[in-house]
Amino acid sequence: MAMTMKIFLIIIGLLIGVILQTTLIPFLSVMGASPNLILVLILILVIFKKFEKMWWAIVSAGLLLDLFSGLPFGLTSLSLVTVAFLIDWLHRNVFSEIKLWISIGLIGSASLAYNILLIILGKLLSSSFYSGTSLLVIVIELGYNLILGLMLFYGAKKILHWK
Amino acid sequence: MRNFFKHPFVWSLLIIFVLILLNSQGWLRDFKDIFFQTTGPVQKNLYQFSLKANSFTDFLFSIKELKQENTNLKQTNQELLNQLSQLREASRENEFLREQLGLFEPEQRELILAQIISQGSSNSARYFLIDQGIKHGVKQKAIVITAGNLLVGQVTEISDSFSMVQLIIDPNSRVNALIQETTVNGLIKGGPGSELIFDLLPQDQLVKKGETVVTSGLAGVFPPGLLIGQISKIISSQVQISQVARVKPVVDFETLDKVFIIK
């Protein structure tokens, strides 16, 4: 029962996240860069739970984002899944503990990797695709994501880190 | 090999590729429509709330500049009134000449009013989701404007009740445009932030700051005469084949909540 409830909460949380990402968050934009709430939520999930357990939530969140992104369909989900998998691998093999500074470092690396993947995969999926993301936008988004990561870390620790 | 296919990462990729394939065949259209219809009302209300909150905070931050802005607006108003009276005179003259020459009146545009529900979810693209779709008469690649014939963008994805609009500030947007004062042609592209890049301007033409940029109607995608913006900076180099300028769009995409689709 508790497990079903947690799955339900994760689905609802991601859905609310996608809605916030497309309605409220664009208004926080600075120089065309706004925080990526879904990426941070997914990374927090991957850090606290394994990719193996959370892959369905990551694919679902990516596909929901794809519906709203305007980018070639599948690009966001492919980037999100790849980044989540890489971060999970890095977390399990290099850092074994869940600590704030490790999580923040992983969120920072993932934000950079996500934007690079969007550019590379975008070109592979559509030859005419041009990503207008400048270095400045990537840096501002990184800063935003780190702040979001800090805010969500402790909340997630209470909700997700059950034994 | 068997373990490789059991890995959730491989499963995830397989599912995404299958969905990409289904989407390319248009088989996800109904699913998208159902999803947008379910979440649409919440998104619409949240988007409206965000717009109001944003304009309220903007107002709070700009209280000090209001007096100066008011003076500037009064001055602009006087200039516009003067231009309006001249244009009325020209319009009357135009009408008279049309009658004399037996020319037809230009066709009136049929418009569909749409409300913006949400914005794109990525920093790499600039899109709006609007609450009008195929059943309301919206067509693929339809042009989207706002009050005063200001160009907003183009419909790129469509479902029964909703459409995705690619904004002119999107990095992948391309609009054939010209400078109204000199009729110099070029290509408008999405630039960094909310700015536009006016590319392919001939090197031998004089381009000035403050000149008005409108759609040229070349290629037949965008109708001619839709207002795009004003030139804010000229980035010209003798080494390049063409001149490049920065254009400030007349549409404030941050405060937009309703648009018109040209039928």
CSV table of C-alpha atoms in Angstrom, one decimal:
chain,number,residue,atom,x,y,z
A,1,MET,CA,0.0,0.0,0.0
A,2,ALA,CA,2.8,2.4,1.0
A,3,MET,CA,4.7,1.5,-2.3
A,4,THR,CA,1.6,2.2,-4.4
A,5,MET,CA,1.1,5.5,-2.6
A,6,LYS,CA,4.8,6.5,-3.3
A,7,ILE,CA,4.4,5.6,-7.0
A,8,PHE,CA,1.2,7.7,-7.1
A,9,LEU,CA,2.9,10.6,-5.4
A,10,ILE,CA,5.9,10.4,-7.8
A,11,ILE,CA,3.5,10.5,-10.8
A,12,ILE,CA,1.5,13.4,-9.4
A,13,GLY,CA,4.7,15.2,-8.5
A,14,LEU,CA,6.1,14.9,-12.0
A,15,LEU,CA,2.8,16.0,-13.6
A,16,ILE,CA,2.7,19.1,-11.4
A,17,GLY,CA,6.4,19.6,-12.2
A,18,VAL,CA,5.7,19.6,-16.0
A,19,ILE,CA,2.7,22.0,-15.6
A,20,LEU,CA,4.9,24.3,-13.5
A,21,GLN,CA,7.7,24.1,-16.0
A,22,THR,CA,5.5,25.3,-18.8
A,23,THR,CA,3.4,27.9,-17.0
A,24,LEU,CA,5.1,29.5,-14.0
A,25,ILE,CA,8.8,28.8,-14.6
A,26,PRO,CA,9.2,30.6,-18.0
A,27,PHE,CA,8.4,33.9,-16.1
A,28,LEU,CA,11.6,33.4,-14.0
A,29,SER,CA,13.6,33.5,-17.2
A,30,VAL,CA,16.8,35.7,-17.1
A,31,MET,CA,18.4,36.4,-20.6
A,32,GLY,CA,16.3,33.5,-22.0
A,33,ALA,CA,17.3,31.0,-19.4
A,34,SER,CA,15.0,29.5,-16.8
A,35,PRO,CA,15.5,26.6,-14.3
A,36,ASN,CA,14.8,23.0,-15.4
A,37,LEU,CA,12.6,21.8,-12.6
A,38,ILE,CA,12.0,18.4,-14.2
A,39,LEU,CA,15.7,17.7,-14.7
A,40,VAL,CA,16.4,18.5,-11.1
A,41,LEU,CA,13.4,16.4,-9.9
A,42,ILE,CA,14.6,13.4,-12.0
A,43,LEU,CA,18.2,13.7,-10.8
A,44,ILE,CA,17.0,13.9,-7.1
A,45,LEU,CA,15.0,10.7,-7.8
A,46,VAL,CA,18.0,9.0,-9.4
A,47,ILE,CA,20.3,10.0,-6.5
A,48,PHE,CA,17.9,8.7,-3.8
A,49,LYS,CA,16.5,5.7,-5.7
A,50,LYS,CA,18.2,3.7,-8.4
A,51,PHE,CA,17.7,4.3,-12.2
A,52,GLU,CA,16.5,0.7,-12.4
A,53,LYS,CA,13.6,1.5,-10.1
A,54,MET,CA,12.8,4.9,-11.5
A,55,TRP,CA,13.3,4.4,-15.3
A,56,TRP,CA,9.5,4.4,-16.0
A,57,ALA,CA,9.1,7.8,-14.2
A,58,ILE,CA,12.1,9.3,-16.1
A,59,VAL,CA,10.7,8.1,-19.5
A,60,SER,CA,7.2,9.4,-18.6
A,61,ALA,CA,8.5,12.8,-17.5
A,62,GLY,CA,10.7,13.1,-20.6
A,63,LEU,CA,7.8,12.3,-22.9
A,64,LEU,CA,5.5,14.8,-21.1
A,65,LEU,CA,8.2,17.5,-21.6
A,66,ASP,CA,8.5,16.5,-25.3
A,67,LEU,CA,4.8,17.3,-25.7
A,68,PHE,CA,5.4,20.9,-24.7
A,69,SER,CA,9.0,21.5,-25.9
A,70,GLY,CA,8.5,22.3,-29.5
A,71,LEU,CA,11.8,20.5,-30.2
A,72,PRO,CA,11.9,17.3,-32.4
A,73,PHE,CA,9.8,14.7,-30.6
A,74,GLY,CA,11.8,12.4,-28.4
A,75,LEU,CA,14.8,14.7,-28.0
A,76,THR,CA,14.0,15.8,-24.5
A,77,SER,CA,13.3,12.3,-23.3
A,78,LEU,CA,16.4,10.8,-24.9
A,79,SER,CA,18.6,13.5,-23.3
A,80,LEU,CA,16.9,13.1,-19.9
A,81,VAL,CA,17.1,9.3,-19.9
A,82,THR,CA,20.8,9.3,-21.0
A,83,VAL,CA,21.8,12.0,-18.4
A,84,ALA,CA,19.8,10.2,-15.6
A,85,PHE,CA,21.6,6.9,-16.5
A,86,LEU,CA,25.0,8.5,-16.5
A,87,ILE,CA,24.5,10.2,-13.2
A,88,ASP,CA,23.2,7.0,-11.7
A,89,TRP,CA,26.3,5.1,-12.9
A,90,LEU,CA,28.6,7.9,-11.6
A,91,HIS,CA,26.8,8.0,-8.3
A,92,ARG,CA,26.9,4.2,-7.7
A,93,ASN,CA,30.4,3.7,-8.9
A,94,VAL,CA,32.3,6.8,-7.8
A,95,PHE,CA,30.3,8.2,-4.9
A,96,SER,CA,28.6,5.7,-2.7
A,97,GLU,CA,27.0,8.1,-0.1
A,98,ILE,CA,24.1,10.5,-0.4
A,99,LYS,CA,25.6,13.8,0.7
A,100,LEU,CA,24.5,17.3,-0.2
A,101,TRP,CA,27.8,18.4,-1.9
A,102,ILE,CA,27.9,15.2,-4.0
A,103,SER,CA,24.3,15.6,-5.1
A,104,ILE,CA,24.8,19.3,-6.0
A,105,GLY,CA,28.0,18.4,-7.9
A,106,LEU,CA,26.0,15.7,-9.8
A,107,ILE,CA,23.2,18.1,-10.5
A,108,GLY,CA,25.7,20.6,-11.9
A,109,SER,CA,27.4,18.1,-14.1
A,110,ALA,CA,24.0,16.7,-15.3
A,111,SER,CA,22.8,20.2,-16.3
A,112,LEU,CA,25.8,20.7,-18.5
A,113,ALA,CA,25.6,17.2,-20.0
A,114,TYR,CA,21.9,17.6,-20.6
A,115,ASN,CA,22.4,20.8,-22.7
A,116,ILE,CA,25.3,19.3,-24.6
A,117,LEU,CA,23.2,16.2,-25.4
A,118,LEU,CA,20.3,18.3,-26.5
A,119,ILE,CA,22.5,20.0,-29.1
A,120,ILE,CA,24.2,16.7,-30.3
A,121,LEU,CA,21.0,14.6,-30.4
A,122,GLY,CA,19.0,17.5,-31.9
A,123,LYS,CA,21.4,17.5,-34.9
A,124,LEU,CA,21.1,13.7,-35.2
A,125,LEU,CA,17.3,13.7,-35.0
A,126,SER,CA,16.9,16.6,-37.4
A,127,SER,CA,19.6,17.9,-39.7
A,128,SER,CA,18.0,21.4,-39.9
A,129,PHE,CA,17.9,21.7,-36.1
A,130,TYR,CA,19.7,24.6,-34.6
A,131,SER,CA,20.0,25.0,-30.9
A,132,GLY,CA,20.1,28.7,-30.0
A,133,THR,CA,21.3,27.9,-26.5
A,134,SER,CA,24.3,30.1,-25.8
A,135,LEU,CA,27.0,29.5,-23.2
A,136,LEU,CA,25.5,32.3,-21.1
A,137,VAL,CA,22.0,30.6,-21.1
A,138,ILE,CA,23.7,27.3,-20.1
A,139,VAL,CA,25.5,29.0,-17.2
A,140,ILE,CA,22.4,30.8,-15.9
A,141,GLU,CA,20.4,27.6,-16.1
A,142,LEU,CA,23.2,25.8,-14.3
A,143,GLY,CA,23.0,28.4,-11.5
A,144,TYR,CA,19.2,28.1,-11.3
A,145,ASN,CA,19.3,24.3,-11.2
A,146,LEU,CA,21.9,24.3,-8.4
A,147,ILE,CA,19.6,26.5,-6.3
A,148,LEU,CA,16.6,24.3,-7.1
A,149,GLY,CA,18.7,21.2,-6.2
A,150,LEU,CA,19.6,22.7,-2.9
A,151,MET,CA,16.0,23.5,-2.1
A,152,LEU,CA,14.7,20.1,-3.2
A,153,PHE,CA,17.4,18.0,-1.6
A,154,TYR,CA,16.2,18.1,2.0
A,155,GLY,CA,12.6,17.7,1.1
A,156,ALA,CA,13.4,14.7,-1.1
A,157,LYS,CA,15.6,13.2,1.7
A,158,LYS,CA,12.6,13.1,4.0
A,159,ILE,CA,10.1,11.7,1.4
A,160,LEU,CA,12.3,9.4,-0.7
A,161,HIS,CA,15.0,8.1,1.6
A,162,TRP,CA,13.1,5.4,3.4
A,163,LYS,CA,14.7,2.2,4.5
B,1,MET,CA,23.5,-10.5,-24.7
B,2,ARG,CA,20.2,-11.5,-22.9
B,3,ASN,CA,21.2,-9.3,-19.9
B,4,PHE,CA,21.8,-6.3,-22.2
B,5,PHE,CA,18.2,-6.3,-23.4
B,6,LYS,CA,17.0,-6.7,-19.8
B,7,HIS,CA,18.7,-3.4,-18.8
B,8,PRO,CA,16.1,-0.7,-18.0
B,9,PHE,CA,18.2,1.9,-20.0
B,10,VAL,CA,17.9,-0.2,-23.1
B,11,TRP,CA,14.2,-0.6,-22.5
B,12,SER,CA,13.8,3.2,-22.0
B,13,LEU,CA,15.6,3.9,-25.3
B,14,LEU,CA,13.5,1.3,-27.1
B,15,ILE,CA,10.2,2.8,-25.8
B,16,ILE,CA,11.3,6.3,-26.8
B,17,PHE,CA,12.3,5.2,-30.3
B,18,VAL,CA,9.0,3.4,-30.8
B,19,LEU,CA,7.1,6.6,-29.6
B,20,ILE,CA,9.2,8.7,-32.0
B,21,LEU,CA,8.2,6.4,-34.8
B,22,LEU,CA,4.5,6.5,-33.8
B,23,ASN,CA,4.6,10.3,-33.5
B,24,SER,CA,6.2,10.6,-37.0
B,25,GLN,CA,3.2,8.7,-38.4
B,26,GLY,CA,0.8,11.1,-36.5
B,27,TRP,CA,-0.5,8.3,-34.3
B,28,LEU,CA,0.0,10.2,-31.0
B,29,ARG,CA,-2.2,13.1,-32.0
B,30,ASP,CA,-5.2,11.8,-30.1
B,31,PHE,CA,-3.2,11.1,-27.0
B,32,LYS,CA,-1.7,14.6,-27.1
B,33,ASP,CA,-5.2,16.1,-27.5
B,34,ILE,CA,-6.6,14.1,-24.5
B,35,PHE,CA,-3.6,15.1,-22.4
B,36,PHE,CA,-3.9,18.8,-23.3
B,37,GLN,CA,-7.6,18.7,-22.7
B,38,THR,CA,-7.1,17.1,-19.2
B,39,THR,CA,-4.3,19.5,-18.1
B,40,GLY,CA,-5.4,22.5,-20.2
B,41,PRO,CA,-7.8,24.2,-17.7
B,42,VAL,CA,-5.2,24.0,-14.9
B,43,GLN,CA,-2.5,25.3,-17.2
B,44,LYS,CA,-4.7,28.1,-18.5
B,45,ASN,CA,-5.4,29.3,-15.0
B,46,LEU,CA,-1.8,28.9,-13.8
B,47,TYR,CA,-0.5,30.7,-16.8
B,48,GLN,CA,-3.0,33.6,-16.3
B,49,PHE,CA,-2.0,33.8,-12.6
B,50,SER,CA,1.8,33.8,-13.6
B,51,LEU,CA,1.1,36.6,-16.1
B,52,LYS,CA,-0.6,38.7,-13.5
B,53,ALA,CA,2.0,38.1,-10.9
B,54,ASN,CA,4.7,38.9,-13.4
B,55,SER,CA,3.1,42.2,-14.4
B,56,PHE,CA,2.5,43.1,-10.8
B,57,THR,CA,6.2,42.6,-9.9
B,58,ASP,CA,7.2,44.4,-13.0
B,59,PHE,CA,5.0,47.3,-11.9
B,60,LEU,CA,6.6,47.4,-8.4
B,61,PHE,CA,10.1,47.4,-9.9
B,62,SER,CA,9.3,50.2,-12.4
B,63,ILE,CA,7.4,52.7,-10.1
B,64,LYS,CA,10.4,55.0,-10.1
B,65,GLU,CA,10.6,55.1,-13.9
B,66,LEU,CA,6.9,55.7,-14.4
B,67,LYS,CA,7.1,59.5,-14.4
B,68,GLN,CA,9.8,59.5,-17.1
B,69,GLU,CA,7.9,56.8,-19.1
B,70,ASN,CA,4.7,58.9,-18.9
B,71,THR,CA,6.5,61.9,-20.4
B,72,ASN,CA,8.0,59.8,-23.2
B,73,LEU,CA,4.6,58.3,-23.9
B,74,LYS,CA,2.9,61.7,-24.1
B,75,GLN,CA,5.5,62.8,-26.6
B,76,THR,CA,5.1,59.7,-28.7
B,77,ASN,CA,1.4,60.1,-28.6
B,78,GLN,CA,1.6,63.5,-30.1
B,79,GLU,CA,3.9,62.3,-32.8
B,80,LEU,CA,1.5,59.4,-33.6
B,81,LEU,CA,-1.5,61.7,-33.7
B,82,ASN,CA,0.3,63.8,-36.2
B,83,GLN,CA,1.1,60.7,-38.3
B,84,LEU,CA,-2.5,59.4,-37.9
B,85,SER,CA,-3.9,62.6,-39.4
B,86,GLN,CA,-1.5,62.3,-42.4
B,87,LEU,CA,-2.3,58.7,-42.9
B,88,ARG,CA,-6.1,59.4,-42.8
B,89,GLU,CA,-5.5,61.9,-45.5
B,90,ALA,CA,-3.5,59.4,-47.5
B,91,SER,CA,-6.1,56.8,-47.0
B,92,ARG,CA,-8.9,59.1,-48.3
B,93,GLU,CA,-6.7,59.9,-51.3
B,94,ASN,CA,-6.0,56.1,-51.8
B,95,GLU,CA,-9.7,55.3,-51.7
B,96,PHE,CA,-10.5,58.0,-54.2
B,97,LEU,CA,-7.8,56.8,-56.6
B,98,ARG,CA,-9.0,53.1,-56.2
B,99,GLU,CA,-12.5,54.2,-57.2
B,100,GLN,CA,-11.2,56.1,-60.2
B,101,LEU,CA,-9.0,53.2,-61.4
B,102,GLY,CA,-11.6,50.6,-60.6
B,103,LEU,CA,-9.4,48.6,-58.3
B,104,PHE,CA,-10.7,46.0,-55.8
B,105,GLU,CA,-10.5,46.6,-52.1
B,106,PRO,CA,-7.8,44.5,-50.4
B,107,GLU,CA,-9.1,41.3,-48.9
B,108,GLN,CA,-10.0,41.4,-45.2
B,109,ARG,CA,-8.2,38.8,-43.1
B,110,GLU,CA,-10.3,36.2,-41.3
B,111,LEU,CA,-8.9,35.8,-37.8
B,112,ILE,CA,-9.4,33.2,-35.0
B,113,LEU,CA,-8.9,34.4,-31.4
B,114,ALA,CA,-6.8,32.1,-29.3
B,115,GLN,CA,-5.6,32.1,-25.7
B,116,ILE,CA,-2.1,31.1,-24.7
B,117,ILE,CA,-2.1,28.1,-22.3
B,118,SER,CA,1.6,27.6,-21.7
B,119,GLN,CA,5.1,28.2,-23.0
B,120,GLY,CA,7.6,25.7,-24.3
B,121,SER,CA,9.4,23.6,-21.7
B,122,SER,CA,12.9,24.1,-23.1
B,123,ASN,CA,15.4,26.9,-23.1
B,124,SER,CA,16.5,25.8,-26.6
B,125,ALA,CA,13.2,26.6,-28.2
B,126,ARG,CA,10.5,29.3,-27.9
B,127,TYR,CA,7.0,28.1,-28.3
B,128,PHE,CA,3.4,28.8,-27.1
B,129,LEU,CA,0.6,26.3,-26.7
B,130,ILE,CA,-2.7,27.8,-27.7
B,131,ASP,CA,-6.3,26.6,-27.1
B,132,GLN,CA,-7.4,26.5,-30.8
B,133,GLY,CA,-6.9,23.5,-33.1
B,134,ILE,CA,-8.2,21.7,-36.2
B,135,LYS,CA,-11.8,21.8,-35.1
B,136,HIS,CA,-11.7,25.6,-34.8
B,137,GLY,CA,-10.3,26.0,-38.3
B,138,VAL,CA,-6.6,26.3,-37.6
B,139,LYS,CA,-4.3,24.9,-40.2
B,140,GLN,CA,-0.7,23.7,-40.2
B,141,LYS,CA,1.7,26.6,-40.8
B,142,ALA,CA,-1.0,29.2,-40.2
B,143,ILE,CA,0.4,32.7,-39.3
B,144,VAL,CA,-0.1,34.0,-35.7
B,145,ILE,CA,-0.4,37.7,-35.0
B,146,THR,CA,-1.5,40.0,-32.2
B,147,ALA,CA,-3.5,43.2,-32.2
B,148,GLY,CA,-2.1,45.8,-34.5
B,149,ASN,CA,-0.8,43.3,-37.1
B,150,LEU,CA,2.2,42.4,-35.1
B,151,LEU,CA,3.9,39.1,-36.1
B,152,VAL,CA,4.0,36.5,-33.3
B,153,GLY,CA,4.9,33.3,-35.1
B,154,GLN,CA,3.6,30.3,-37.0
B,155,VAL,CA,1.7,27.1,-36.1
B,156,THR,CA,4.0,24.2,-36.4
B,157,GLU,CA,2.1,21.4,-34.6
B,158,ILE,CA,-1.6,20.9,-34.5
B,159,SER,CA,-4.1,18.7,-32.8
B,160,ASP,CA,-8.0,18.8,-32.6
B,161,SER,CA,-8.2,21.4,-29.9
B,162,PHE,CA,-4.7,22.8,-29.5
B,163,SER,CA,-1.8,24.1,-31.5
B,164,MET,CA,1.9,24.7,-30.9
B,165,VAL,CA,3.1,28.1,-32.2
B,166,GLN,CA,6.8,28.6,-33.0
B,167,LEU,CA,7.6,32.2,-32.0
B,168,ILE,CA,9.7,34.5,-34.3
B,169,ILE,CA,12.3,34.6,-31.5
B,170,ASP,CA,12.8,30.8,-31.6
B,171,PRO,CA,16.4,30.0,-32.9
B,172,ASN,CA,14.9,27.9,-35.7
B,173,SER,CA,12.5,30.5,-36.9
B,174,ARG,CA,13.1,32.2,-40.3
B,175,VAL,CA,11.1,35.1,-41.7
B,176,ASN,CA,11.6,37.0,-45.0
B,177,ALA,CA,11.6,40.6,-44.0
B,178,LEU,CA,12.3,44.1,-45.3
B,179,ILE,CA,13.1,47.5,-43.9
B,180,GLN,CA,10.0,49.6,-44.4
B,181,GLU,CA,11.8,52.9,-45.0
B,182,THR,CA,14.2,51.6,-47.6
B,183,THR,CA,12.7,48.3,-48.8
B,184,VAL,CA,16.0,46.6,-48.2
B,185,ASN,CA,15.4,42.8,-47.9
B,186,GLY,CA,16.8,40.3,-45.5
B,187,LEU,CA,16.1,37.3,-43.3
B,188,ILE,CA,14.9,37.5,-39.7
B,189,LYS,CA,16.1,34.8,-37.3
B,190,GLY,CA,15.6,34.1,-33.6
B,191,GLY,CA,18.5,35.5,-31.6
B,192,PRO,CA,19.7,35.3,-28.1
B,193,GLY,CA,17.1,36.1,-25.4
B,194,SER,CA,14.2,38.0,-26.8
B,195,GLU,CA,16.1,39.6,-29.7
B,196,LEU,CA,16.0,39.0,-33.4
B,197,ILE,CA,18.9,38.8,-35.9
B,198,PHE,CA,18.3,40.5,-39.3
B,199,ASP,CA,20.7,38.7,-41.6
B,200,LEU,CA,21.6,38.8,-45.3
B,201,LEU,CA,21.2,42.6,-45.6
B,202,PRO,CA,23.1,43.7,-48.7
B,203,GLN,CA,26.5,45.2,-47.9
B,204,ASP,CA,26.0,48.2,-50.2
B,205,GLN,CA,22.8,49.4,-48.5
B,206,LEU,CA,22.7,51.9,-45.7
B,207,VAL,CA,20.9,50.4,-42.6
B,208,LYS,CA,20.0,52.8,-39.7
B,209,LYS,CA,19.1,52.2,-36.1
B,210,GLY,CA,15.4,52.7,-35.4
B,211,GLU,CA,14.2,51.7,-38.8
B,212,THR,CA,11.1,49.5,-38.9
B,213,VAL,CA,11.2,45.9,-40.0
B,214,VAL,CA,8.1,44.2,-41.6
B,215,THR,CA,7.5,40.9,-43.4
B,216,SER,CA,8.3,41.1,-47.1
B,217,GLY,CA,5.9,38.4,-48.2
B,218,LEU,CA,8.7,36.7,-50.2
B,219,ALA,CA,8.4,32.9,-50.4
B,220,GLY,CA,4.7,33.3,-49.8
B,221,VAL,CA,4.8,31.9,-46.2
B,222,PHE,CA,4.1,35.1,-44.3
B,223,PRO,CA,1.8,37.8,-45.7
B,224,PRO,CA,3.6,41.1,-46.4
B,225,GLY,CA,3.4,44.1,-44.1
B,226,LEU,CA,3.2,42.4,-40.7
B,227,LEU,CA,5.2,44.4,-38.2
B,228,ILE,CA,8.2,42.6,-36.7
B,229,GLY,CA,10.3,45.2,-34.8
B,230,GLN,CA,12.8,48.0,-34.9
B,231,ILE,CA,16.5,47.8,-35.7
B,232,SER,CA,18.4,48.3,-32.4
B,233,LYS,CA,22.0,47.7,-33.4
B,234,ILE,CA,24.0,47.2,-36.7
B,235,ILE,CA,26.7,44.6,-36.6
B,236,SER,CA,28.4,45.3,-39.9
B,237,SER,CA,31.7,44.1,-41.0
B,238,GLN,CA,33.4,44.8,-44.4
B,239,VAL,CA,34.8,41.2,-44.4
B,240,GLN,CA,31.4,39.6,-44.5
B,241,ILE,CA,29.3,39.3,-47.7
B,242,SER,CA,26.2,40.8,-46.0
B,243,GLN,CA,25.3,43.1,-43.1
B,244,VAL,CA,23.8,41.8,-39.9
B,245,ALA,CA,21.6,43.9,-37.5
B,246,ARG,CA,19.9,43.2,-34.2
B,247,VAL,CA,16.1,43.8,-34.1
B,248,LYS,CA,14.0,44.5,-31.0
B,249,PRO,CA,10.6,42.8,-31.5
B,250,VAL,CA,7.5,45.0,-31.1
B,251,VAL,CA,5.7,42.1,-29.4
B,252,ASP,CA,6.4,41.7,-25.7
B,253,PHE,CA,6.3,37.9,-25.5
B,254,GLU,CA,6.4,38.0,-21.7
B,255,THR,CA,3.1,39.7,-21.4
B,256,LEU,CA,1.1,38.2,-24.2
B,257,ASP,CA,-2.0,36.2,-23.3
B,258,LYS,CA,-4.1,36.3,-26.5
B,259,VAL,CA,-3.2,36.0,-30.1
B,260,PHE,CA,-5.0,35.8,-33.5
B,261,ILE,CA,-4.5,33.1,-36.1
B,262,ILE,CA,-4.9,34.1,-39.7
B,263,LYS,CA,-7.3,31.6,-41.4
